[in-house]
Amino acid sequence: MHNEQLFDHKSLQIYSLLLLLHLYNNHLRKSELCQALKITSPTLSQLTEQINGFDPQLLTVTRHEIILNLPYNSQAVQSLNKQILSSSLRFEVNP
């Protein structure tokens, strides 16, 4: 099973947003993100707030652009994926 199958709708949007930023050299215009994710600007703002809830320094949001401040190492990416998965309504952690 792929991790993406465990995401609820909102978690999948967060994952997709971070993936797009990563693929486009860690920064992308807000309008391009909205178009690619098929979301509105207020929804993009909500997603960035949720992401900054994981780590307040993860994203830099400017007037026209969003910048991902994620180091290029697998441990940081795995940790972030774990946080997104654990916040998903479809994912349950068994004690």
PDB file as gemmi writes it, atoms N, CA and C in Angstrom:
CRYST1    1.000    1.000    1.000  90.00  90.00  90.00 P 1                      
ATOM      1  N   MET A   1       0.839  -1.169   0.000  1.00  0.00           N  
ATOM      2  CA  MET A   1       0.000   0.000   0.000  1.00  0.00           C  
ATOM      3  C   MET A   1       0.892   1.243   0.000  1.00  0.00           C  
ATOM      4  N   HIS A   2       0.527   2.210  -0.801  1.00  0.00           N  
ATOM      5  CA  HIS A   2       1.269   3.465  -0.861  1.00  0.00           C  
ATOM      6  C   HIS A   2       0.798   4.403   0.247  1.00  0.00           C  
ATOM      7  N   ASN A   3       1.714   5.221   0.754  1.00  0.00           N  
ATOM      8  CA  ASN A   3       1.356   6.182   1.802  1.00  0.00           C  
ATOM      9  C   ASN A   3       0.199   7.074   1.381  1.00  0.00           C  
ATOM     10  N   GLU A   4       0.159   7.459   0.111  1.00  0.00           N  
ATOM     11  CA  GLU A   4      -0.884   8.359  -0.373  1.00  0.00           C  
ATOM     12  C   GLU A   4      -2.283   7.801  -0.150  1.00  0.00           C  
ATOM     13  N   GLN A   5      -2.419   6.481  -0.090  1.00  0.00           N  
ATOM     14  CA  GLN A   5      -3.726   5.872   0.111  1.00  0.00           C  
ATOM     15  C   GLN A   5      -4.212   6.039   1.548  1.00  0.00           C  
ATOM     16  N   LEU A   6      -3.329   6.372   2.462  1.00  0.00           N  
ATOM     17  CA  LEU A   6      -3.705   6.557   3.857  1.00  0.00           C  
ATOM     18  C   LEU A   6      -4.097   8.001   4.173  1.00  0.00           C  
ATOM     19  N   PHE A   7      -3.874   8.905   3.231  1.00  0.00           N  
ATOM     20  CA  PHE A   7      -4.191  10.310   3.464  1.00  0.00           C  
ATOM     21  C   PHE A   7      -5.679  10.572   3.304  1.00  0.00           C  
ATOM     22  N   ASP A   8      -6.233  11.396   4.194  1.00  0.00           N  
ATOM     23  CA  ASP A   8      -7.561  11.919   3.944  1.00  0.00           C  
ATOM     24  C   ASP A   8      -7.398  13.064   2.938  1.00  0.00           C  
ATOM     25  N   HIS A   9      -8.486  13.686   2.537  1.00  0.00           N  
ATOM     26  CA  HIS A   9      -8.447  14.699   1.476  1.00  0.00           C  
ATOM     27  C   HIS A   9      -7.510  15.858   1.821  1.00  0.00           C  
ATOM     28  N   LYS A  10      -7.627  16.391   3.023  1.00  0.00           N  
ATOM     29  CA  LYS A  10      -6.814  17.542   3.428  1.00  0.00           C  
ATOM     30  C   LYS A  10      -5.339  17.164   3.530  1.00  0.00           C  
ATOM     31  N   SER A  11      -5.043  16.015   4.073  1.00  0.00           N  
ATOM     32  CA  SER A  11      -3.655  15.563   4.184  1.00  0.00           C  
ATOM     33  C   SER A  11      -3.039  15.325   2.815  1.00  0.00           C  
ATOM     34  N   LEU A  12      -3.835  14.822   1.882  1.00  0.00           N  
ATOM     35  CA  LEU A  12      -3.343  14.621   0.521  1.00  0.00           C  
ATOM     36  C   LEU A  12      -3.029  15.963  -0.142  1.00  0.00           C  
ATOM     37  N   GLN A  13      -3.854  16.977   0.130  1.00  0.00           N  
ATOM     38  CA  GLN A  13      -3.575  18.309  -0.405  1.00  0.00           C  
ATOM     39  C   GLN A  13      -2.266  18.861   0.160  1.00  0.00           C  
ATOM     40  N   ILE A  14      -2.045  18.673   1.450  1.00  0.00           N  
ATOM     41  CA  ILE A  14      -0.802  19.124   2.083  1.00  0.00           C  
ATOM     42  C   ILE A  14       0.386  18.402   1.460  1.00  0.00           C  
ATOM     43  N   TYR A  15       0.280  17.097   1.333  1.00  0.00           N  
ATOM     44  CA  TYR A  15       1.345  16.296   0.741  1.00  0.00           C  
ATOM     45  C   TYR A  15       1.627  16.756  -0.692  1.00  0.00           C  
ATOM     46  N   SER A  16       0.576  16.984  -1.464  1.00  0.00           N  
ATOM     47  CA  SER A  16       0.729  17.406  -2.857  1.00  0.00           C  
ATOM     48  C   SER A  16       1.364  18.784  -2.954  1.00  0.00           C  
ATOM     49  N   LEU A  17       0.988  19.677  -2.062  1.00  0.00           N  
ATOM     50  CA  LEU A  17       1.575  21.015  -2.036  1.00  0.00           C  
ATOM     51  C   LEU A  17       3.078  20.933  -1.772  1.00  0.00           C  
ATOM     52  N   LEU A  18       3.462  20.170  -0.773  1.00  0.00           N  
ATOM     53  CA  LEU A  18       4.879  20.024  -0.451  1.00  0.00           C  
ATOM     54  C   LEU A  18       5.643  19.334  -1.582  1.00  0.00           C  
ATOM     55  N   LEU A  19       5.014  18.361  -2.198  1.00  0.00           N  
ATOM     56  CA  LEU A  19       5.652  17.662  -3.311  1.00  0.00           C  
ATOM     57  C   LEU A  19       5.886  18.617  -4.480  1.00  0.00           C  
ATOM     58  N   LEU A  20       4.905  19.428  -4.822  1.00  0.00           N  
ATOM     59  CA  LEU A  20       5.071  20.403  -5.901  1.00  0.00           C  
ATOM     60  C   LEU A  20       6.184  21.387  -5.599  1.00  0.00           C  
ATOM     61  N   LEU A  21       6.215  21.886  -4.374  1.00  0.00           N  
ATOM     62  CA  LEU A  21       7.276  22.814  -4.002  1.00  0.00           C  
ATOM     63  C   LEU A  21       8.646  22.147  -4.132  1.00  0.00           C  
ATOM     64  N   HIS A  22       8.740  20.923  -3.689  1.00  0.00           N  
ATOM     65  CA  HIS A  22       9.999  20.193  -3.773  1.00  0.00           C  
ATOM     66  C   HIS A  22      10.424  19.991  -5.231  1.00  0.00           C  
ATOM     67  N   LEU A  23       9.474  19.640  -6.084  1.00  0.00           N  
ATOM     68  CA  LEU A  23       9.783  19.391  -7.490  1.00  0.00           C  
ATOM     69  C   LEU A  23      10.179  20.659  -8.243  1.00  0.00           C  
ATOM     70  N   TYR A  24       9.703  21.805  -7.795  1.00  0.00           N  
ATOM     71  CA  TYR A  24      10.008  23.074  -8.453  1.00  0.00           C  
ATOM     72  C   TYR A  24      11.029  23.889  -7.671  1.00  0.00           C  
ATOM     73  N   ASN A  25      12.076  23.237  -7.236  1.00  0.00           N  
ATOM     74  CA  ASN A  25      13.213  23.886  -6.576  1.00  0.00           C  
ATOM     75  C   ASN A  25      12.821  24.679  -5.334  1.00  0.00           C  
ATOM     76  N   ASN A  26      11.858  24.159  -4.598  1.00  0.00           N  
ATOM     77  CA  ASN A  26      11.452  24.690  -3.291  1.00  0.00           C  
ATOM     78  C   ASN A  26      10.758  26.045  -3.318  1.00  0.00           C  
ATOM     79  N   HIS A  27      10.344  26.514  -4.473  1.00  0.00           N  
ATOM     80  CA  HIS A  27       9.534  27.735  -4.482  1.00  0.00           C  
ATOM     81  C   HIS A  27       8.654  27.764  -5.729  1.00  0.00           C  
ATOM     82  N   LEU A  28       7.476  28.340  -5.558  1.00  0.00           N  
ATOM     83  CA  LEU A  28       6.506  28.407  -6.640  1.00  0.00           C  
ATOM     84  C   LEU A  28       5.543  29.548  -6.349  1.00  0.00           C  
ATOM     85  N   ARG A  29       5.053  30.152  -7.407  1.00  0.00           N  
ATOM     86  CA  ARG A  29       4.086  31.242  -7.249  1.00  0.00           C  
ATOM     87  C   ARG A  29       2.763  30.679  -6.715  1.00  0.00           C  
ATOM     88  N   LYS A  30       2.100  31.470  -5.898  1.00  0.00           N  
ATOM     89  CA  LYS A  30       0.827  31.037  -5.313  1.00  0.00           C  
ATOM     90  C   LYS A  30      -0.190  30.703  -6.394  1.00  0.00           C  
ATOM     91  N   SER A  31      -0.259  31.526  -7.437  1.00  0.00           N  
ATOM     92  CA  SER A  31      -1.231  31.296  -8.506  1.00  0.00           C  
ATOM     93  C   SER A  31      -0.974  29.969  -9.210  1.00  0.00           C  
ATOM     94  N   GLU A  32       0.298  29.615  -9.393  1.00  0.00           N  
ATOM     95  CA  GLU A  32       0.635  28.341 -10.027  1.00  0.00           C  
ATOM     96  C   GLU A  32       0.271  27.164  -9.134  1.00  0.00           C  
ATOM     97  N   LEU A  33       0.487  27.316  -7.823  1.00  0.00           N  
ATOM     98  CA  LEU A  33       0.106  26.260  -6.879  1.00  0.00           C  
ATOM     99  C   LEU A  33      -1.403  26.047  -6.876  1.00  0.00           C  
ATOM    100  N   CYS A  34      -2.144  27.143  -6.830  1.00  0.00           N  
ATOM    101  CA  CYS A  34      -3.612  27.037  -6.832  1.00  0.00           C  
ATOM    102  C   CYS A  34      -4.102  26.343  -8.097  1.00  0.00           C  
ATOM    103  N   GLN A  35      -3.523  26.716  -9.222  1.00  0.00           N  
ATOM    104  CA  GLN A  35      -3.934  26.112 -10.484  1.00  0.00           C  
ATOM    105  C   GLN A  35      -3.573  24.627 -10.528  1.00  0.00           C  
ATOM    106  N   ALA A  36      -2.377  24.274 -10.107  1.00  0.00           N  
ATOM    107  CA  ALA A  36      -1.934  22.877 -10.148  1.00  0.00           C  
ATOM    108  C   ALA A  36      -2.737  21.999  -9.196  1.00  0.00           C  
ATOM    109  N   LEU A  37      -3.060  22.528  -8.013  1.00  0.00           N  
ATOM    110  CA  LEU A  37      -3.793  21.754  -7.013  1.00  0.00           C  
ATOM    111  C   LEU A  37      -5.310  21.869  -7.165  1.00  0.00           C  
ATOM    112  N   LYS A  38      -5.736  22.768  -8.057  1.00  0.00           N  
ATOM    113  CA  LYS A  38      -7.170  23.025  -8.283  1.00  0.00           C  
ATOM    114  C   LYS A  38      -7.856  23.453  -6.991  1.00  0.00           C  
ATOM    115  N   ILE A  39      -7.244  24.459  -6.343  1.00  0.00           N  
ATOM    116  CA  ILE A  39      -7.785  25.007  -5.105  1.00  0.00           C  
ATOM    117  C   ILE A  39      -7.826  26.528  -5.208  1.00  0.00           C  
ATOM    118  N   THR A  40      -8.526  27.148  -4.267  1.00  0.00           N  
ATOM    119  CA  THR A  40      -8.609  28.602  -4.224  1.00  0.00           C  
ATOM    120  C   THR A  40      -7.493  29.161  -3.343  1.00  0.00           C  
ATOM    121  N   SER A  41      -7.319  30.460  -3.430  1.00  0.00           N  
ATOM    122  CA  SER A  41      -6.293  31.120  -2.620  1.00  0.00           C  
ATOM    123  C   SER A  41      -6.555  30.972  -1.116  1.00  0.00           C  
ATOM    124  N   PRO A  42      -7.813  31.111  -0.642  1.00  0.00           N  
ATOM    125  CA  PRO A  42      -8.056  30.884   0.790  1.00  0.00           C  
ATOM    126  C   PRO A  42      -7.729  29.456   1.234  1.00  0.00           C  
ATOM    127  N   THR A  43      -7.988  28.475   0.384  1.00  0.00           N  
ATOM    128  CA  THR A  43      -7.648  27.092   0.715  1.00  0.00           C  
ATOM    129  C   THR A  43      -6.138  26.930   0.792  1.00  0.00           C  
ATOM    130  N   LEU A  44      -5.407  27.577  -0.109  1.00  0.00           N  
ATOM    131  CA  LEU A  44      -3.948  27.534  -0.068  1.00  0.00           C  
ATOM    132  C   LEU A  44      -3.442  28.138   1.236  1.00  0.00           C  
ATOM    133  N   SER A  45      -4.049  29.217   1.673  1.00  0.00           N  
ATOM    134  CA  SER A  45      -3.660  29.838   2.950  1.00  0.00           C  
ATOM    135  C   SER A  45      -3.896  28.887   4.118  1.00  0.00           C  
ATOM    136  N   GLN A  46      -5.026  28.196   4.104  1.00  0.00           N  
ATOM    137  CA  GLN A  46      -5.318  27.226   5.163  1.00  0.00           C  
ATOM    138  C   GLN A  46      -4.296  26.095   5.173  1.00  0.00           C  
ATOM    139  N   LEU A  47      -3.923  25.620   3.991  1.00  0.00           N  
ATOM    140  CA  LEU A  47      -2.942  24.540   3.901  1.00  0.00           C  
ATOM    141  C   LEU A  47      -1.583  24.990   4.426  1.00  0.00           C  
ATOM    142  N   THR A  48      -1.170  26.207   4.078  1.00  0.00           N  
ATOM    143  CA  THR A  48       0.133  26.693   4.556  1.00  0.00           C  
ATOM    144  C   THR A  48       0.115  26.873   6.070  1.00  0.00           C  
ATOM    145  N   GLU A  49      -1.027  27.283   6.630  1.00  0.00           N  
ATOM    146  CA  GLU A  49      -1.129  27.399   8.090  1.00  0.00           C  
ATOM    147  C   GLU A  49      -0.995  26.031   8.747  1.00  0.00           C  
ATOM    148  N   GLN A  50      -1.631  25.026   8.169  1.00  0.00           N  
ATOM    149  CA  GLN A  50      -1.526  23.677   8.727  1.00  0.00           C  
ATOM    150  C   GLN A  50      -0.097  23.154   8.635  1.00  0.00           C  
ATOM    151  N   ILE A  51       0.563  23.407   7.520  1.00  0.00           N  
ATOM    152  CA  ILE A  51       1.947  22.962   7.353  1.00  0.00           C  
ATOM    153  C   ILE A  51       2.835  23.655   8.374  1.00  0.00           C  
ATOM    154  N   ASN A  52       2.629  24.933   8.575  1.00  0.00           N  
ATOM    155  CA  ASN A  52       3.429  25.656   9.562  1.00  0.00           C  
ATOM    156  C   ASN A  52       3.093  25.209  10.983  1.00  0.00           C  
ATOM    157  N   GLY A  53       1.982  24.506  11.171  1.00  0.00           N  
ATOM    158  CA  GLY A  53       1.681  23.899  12.455  1.00  0.00           C  
ATOM    159  C   GLY A  53       2.611  22.730  12.758  1.00  0.00           C  
ATOM    160  N   PHE A  54       3.083  22.034  11.711  1.00  0.00           N  
ATOM    161  CA  PHE A  54       4.059  20.956  11.886  1.00  0.00           C  
ATOM    162  C   PHE A  54       5.406  21.542  12.290  1.00  0.00           C  
ATOM    163  N   ASP A  55       5.787  22.607  11.588  1.00  0.00           N  
ATOM    164  CA  ASP A  55       7.073  23.273  11.837  1.00  0.00           C  
ATOM    165  C   ASP A  55       6.933  24.716  11.357  1.00  0.00           C  
ATOM    166  N   PRO A  56       6.945  25.694  12.268  1.00  0.00           N  
ATOM    167  CA  PRO A  56       6.712  27.089  11.885  1.00  0.00           C  
ATOM    168  C   PRO A  56       7.721  27.658  10.892  1.00  0.00           C  
ATOM    169  N   GLN A  57       8.861  27.020  10.750  1.00  0.00           N  
ATOM    170  CA  GLN A  57       9.874  27.540   9.842  1.00  0.00           C  
ATOM    171  C   GLN A  57       9.946  26.756   8.532  1.00  0.00           C  
ATOM    172  N   LEU A  58       8.992  25.878   8.302  1.00  0.00           N  
ATOM    173  CA  LEU A  58       9.016  25.022   7.127  1.00  0.00           C  
ATOM    174  C   LEU A  58       8.717  25.787   5.842  1.00  0.00           C  
ATOM    175  N   LEU A  59       7.762  26.701   5.902  1.00  0.00           N  
ATOM    176  CA  LEU A  59       7.383  27.478   4.727  1.00  0.00           C  
ATOM    177  C   LEU A  59       7.608  28.963   4.977  1.00  0.00           C  
ATOM    178  N   THR A  60       8.041  29.638   3.930  1.00  0.00           N  
ATOM    179  CA  THR A  60       8.079  31.095   3.932  1.00  0.00           C  
ATOM    180  C   THR A  60       7.036  31.534   2.921  1.00  0.00           C  
ATOM    181  N   VAL A  61       6.078  32.324   3.372  1.00  0.00           N  
ATOM    182  CA  VAL A  61       5.005  32.776   2.499  1.00  0.00           C  
ATOM    183  C   VAL A  61       5.202  34.265   2.241  1.00  0.00           C  
ATOM    184  N   THR A  62       5.408  34.610   0.975  1.00  0.00           N  
ATOM    185  CA  THR A  62       5.515  36.012   0.590  1.00  0.00           C  
ATOM    186  C   THR A  62       4.205  36.410  -0.080  1.00  0.00           C  
ATOM    187  N   ARG A  63       4.155  37.600  -0.584  1.00  0.00           N  
ATOM    188  CA  ARG A  63       2.917  38.076  -1.199  1.00  0.00           C  
ATOM    189  C   ARG A  63       2.525  37.240  -2.416  1.00  0.00           C  
ATOM    190  N   HIS A  64       3.515  36.817  -3.203  1.00  0.00           N  
ATOM    191  CA  HIS A  64       3.220  36.113  -4.450  1.00  0.00           C  
ATOM    192  C   HIS A  64       3.772  34.693  -4.520  1.00  0.00           C  
ATOM    193  N   GLU A  65       4.522  34.282  -3.524  1.00  0.00           N  
ATOM    194  CA  GLU A  65       5.253  33.028  -3.641  1.00  0.00           C  
ATOM    195  C   GLU A  65       5.276  32.272  -2.314  1.00  0.00           C  
ATOM    196  N   ILE A  66       5.441  30.968  -2.414  1.00  0.00           N  
ATOM    197  CA  ILE A  66       5.641  30.121  -1.237  1.00  0.00           C  
ATOM    198  C   ILE A  66       6.973  29.406  -1.411  1.00  0.00           C  
ATOM    199  N   ILE A  67       7.778  29.440  -0.352  1.00  0.00           N  
ATOM    200  CA  ILE A  67       9.113  28.865  -0.392  1.00  0.00           C  
ATOM    201  C   ILE A  67       9.200  27.763   0.665  1.00  0.00           C  
ATOM    202  N   LEU A  68       9.684  26.606   0.265  1.00  0.00           N  
ATOM    203  CA  LEU A  68       9.862  25.464   1.159  1.00  0.00           C  
ATOM    204  C   LEU A  68      11.277  25.508   1.721  1.00  0.00           C  
ATOM    205  N   ASN A  69      11.389  25.517   3.039  1.00  0.00           N  
ATOM    206  CA  ASN A  69      12.683  25.572   3.710  1.00  0.00           C  
ATOM    207  C   ASN A  69      13.043  24.207   4.272  1.00  0.00           C  
ATOM    208  N   LEU A  70      13.035  23.199   3.429  1.00  0.00           N  
ATOM    209  CA  LEU A  70      13.297  21.834   3.869  1.00  0.00           C  
ATOM    210  C   LEU A  70      14.675  21.404   3.394  1.00  0.00           C  
ATOM    211  N   PRO A  71      15.527  20.979   4.310  1.00  0.00           N  
ATOM    212  CA  PRO A  71      16.854  20.518   3.890  1.00  0.00           C  
ATOM    213  C   PRO A  71      16.739  19.253   3.055  1.00  0.00           C  
ATOM    214  N   TYR A  72      17.672  19.096   2.152  1.00  0.00           N  
ATOM    215  CA  TYR A  72      17.666  17.928   1.274  1.00  0.00           C  
ATOM    216  C   TYR A  72      18.296  16.726   1.958  1.00  0.00           C  
ATOM    217  N   ASN A  73      17.608  16.193   2.945  1.00  0.00           N  
ATOM    218  CA  ASN A  73      18.066  14.922   3.511  1.00  0.00           C  
ATOM    219  C   ASN A  73      16.841  14.067   3.788  1.00  0.00           C  
ATOM    220  N   SER A  74      17.018  12.790   3.679  1.00  0.00           N  
ATOM    221  CA  SER A  74      15.883  11.878   3.751  1.00  0.00           C  
ATOM    222  C   SER A  74      15.253  11.844   5.138  1.00  0.00           C  
ATOM    223  N   GLN A  75      16.014  12.108   6.181  1.00  0.00           N  
ATOM    224  CA  GLN A  75      15.463  12.070   7.530  1.00  0.00           C  
ATOM    225  C   GLN A  75      14.418  13.169   7.716  1.00  0.00           C  
ATOM    226  N   ALA A  76      14.682  14.367   7.228  1.00  0.00           N  
ATOM    227  CA  ALA A  76      13.721  15.464   7.350  1.00  0.00           C  
ATOM    228  C   ALA A  76      12.455  15.169   6.557  1.00  0.00           C  
ATOM    229  N   VAL A  77      12.601  14.607   5.370  1.00  0.00           N  
ATOM    230  CA  VAL A  77      11.448  14.271   4.535  1.00  0.00           C  
ATOM    231  C   VAL A  77      10.627  13.165   5.188  1.00  0.00           C  
ATOM    232  N   GLN A  78      11.278  12.139   5.703  1.00  0.00           N  
ATOM    233  CA  GLN A  78      10.560  11.045   6.357  1.00  0.00           C  
ATOM    234  C   GLN A  78       9.824  11.531   7.603  1.00  0.00           C  
ATOM    235  N   SER A  79      10.441  12.412   8.359  1.00  0.00           N  
ATOM    236  CA  SER A  79       9.807  12.954   9.552  1.00  0.00           C  
ATOM    237  C   SER A  79       8.566  13.754   9.196  1.00  0.00           C  
ATOM    238  N   LEU A  80       8.676  14.555   8.151  1.00  0.00           N  
ATOM    239  CA  LEU A  80       7.536  15.349   7.708  1.00  0.00           C  
ATOM    240  C   LEU A  80       6.414  14.453   7.200  1.00  0.00           C  
ATOM    241  N   ASN A  81       6.737  13.438   6.419  1.00  0.00           N  
ATOM    242  CA  ASN A  81       5.714  12.497   5.941  1.00  0.00           C  
ATOM    243  C   ASN A  81       5.018  11.807   7.112  1.00  0.00           C  
ATOM    244  N   LYS A  82       5.775  11.448   8.136  1.00  0.00           N  
ATOM    245  CA  LYS A  82       5.187  10.811   9.315  1.00  0.00           C  
ATOM    246  C   LYS A  82       4.211  11.751  10.014  1.00  0.00           C  
ATOM    247  N   GLN A  83       4.563  13.026  10.109  1.00  0.00           N  
ATOM    248  CA  GLN A  83       3.673  14.006  10.732  1.00  0.00           C  
ATOM    249  C   GLN A  83       2.397  14.180   9.921  1.00  0.00           C  
ATOM    250  N   ILE A  84       2.515  14.231   8.598  1.00  0.00           N  
ATOM    251  CA  ILE A  84       1.335  14.373   7.749  1.00  0.00           C  
ATOM    252  C   ILE A  84       0.457  13.141   7.863  1.00  0.00           C  
ATOM    253  N   LEU A  85       1.066  11.961   7.817  1.00  0.00           N  
ATOM    254  CA  LEU A  85       0.292  10.725   7.938  1.00  0.00           C  
ATOM    255  C   LEU A  85      -0.426  10.630   9.276  1.00  0.00           C  
ATOM    256  N   SER A  86       0.268  10.985  10.348  1.00  0.00           N  
ATOM    257  CA  SER A  86      -0.352  10.867  11.666  1.00  0.00           C  
ATOM    258  C   SER A  86      -1.493  11.858  11.858  1.00  0.00           C  
ATOM    259  N   SER A  87      -1.527  12.924  11.069  1.00  0.00           N  
ATOM    260  CA  SER A  87      -2.629  13.879  11.173  1.00  0.00           C  
ATOM    261  C   SER A  87      -3.812  13.488  10.290  1.00  0.00           C  
ATOM    262  N   SER A  88      -3.630  12.475   9.446  1.00  0.00           N  
ATOM    263  CA  SER A  88      -4.686  12.027   8.552  1.00  0.00           C  
ATOM    264  C   SER A  88      -5.764  11.284   9.320  1.00  0.00           C  
ATOM    265  N   LEU A  89      -7.007  11.529   8.966  1.00  0.00           N  
ATOM    266  CA  LEU A  89      -8.125  10.842   9.618  1.00  0.00           C  
ATOM    267  C   LEU A  89      -8.191   9.372   9.248  1.00  0.00           C  
ATOM    268  N   ARG A  90      -7.607   8.980   8.125  1.00  0.00           N  
ATOM    269  CA  ARG A  90      -7.637   7.583   7.689  1.00  0.00           C  
ATOM    270  C   ARG A  90      -6.548   6.746   8.327  1.00  0.00           C  
ATOM    271  N   PHE A  91      -5.576   7.384   8.934  1.00  0.00           N  
ATOM    272  CA  PHE A  91      -4.431   6.672   9.479  1.00  0.00           C  
ATOM    273  C   PHE A  91      -4.600   6.536  10.976  1.00  0.00           C  
ATOM    274  N   GLU A  92      -4.495   5.322  11.482  1.00  0.00           N  
ATOM    275  CA  GLU A  92      -4.568   5.092  12.912  1.00  0.00           C  
ATOM    276  C   GLU A  92      -3.289   4.466  13.378  1.00  0.00           C  
ATOM    277  N   VAL A  93      -2.763   4.997  14.473  1.00  0.00           N  
ATOM    278  CA  VAL A  93      -1.569   4.423  15.072  1.00  0.00           C  
ATOM    279  C   VAL A  93      -2.019   3.461  16.152  1.00  0.00           C  
ATOM    280  N   ASN A  94      -1.639   2.216  16.024  1.00  0.00           N  
ATOM    281  CA  ASN A  94      -1.988   1.217  17.028  1.00  0.00           C  
ATOM    282  C   ASN A  94      -0.905   1.202  18.101  1.00  0.00           C  
ATOM    283  N   PRO A  95      -1.300   1.300  19.380  1.00  0.00           N  
ATOM    284  CA  PRO A  95      -0.300   1.303  20.456  1.00  0.00           C  
ATOM    285  C   PRO A  95       0.408  -0.019  20.605  1.00  0.00           C  
TER     286      PRO A  95                                                      
END                                                                             
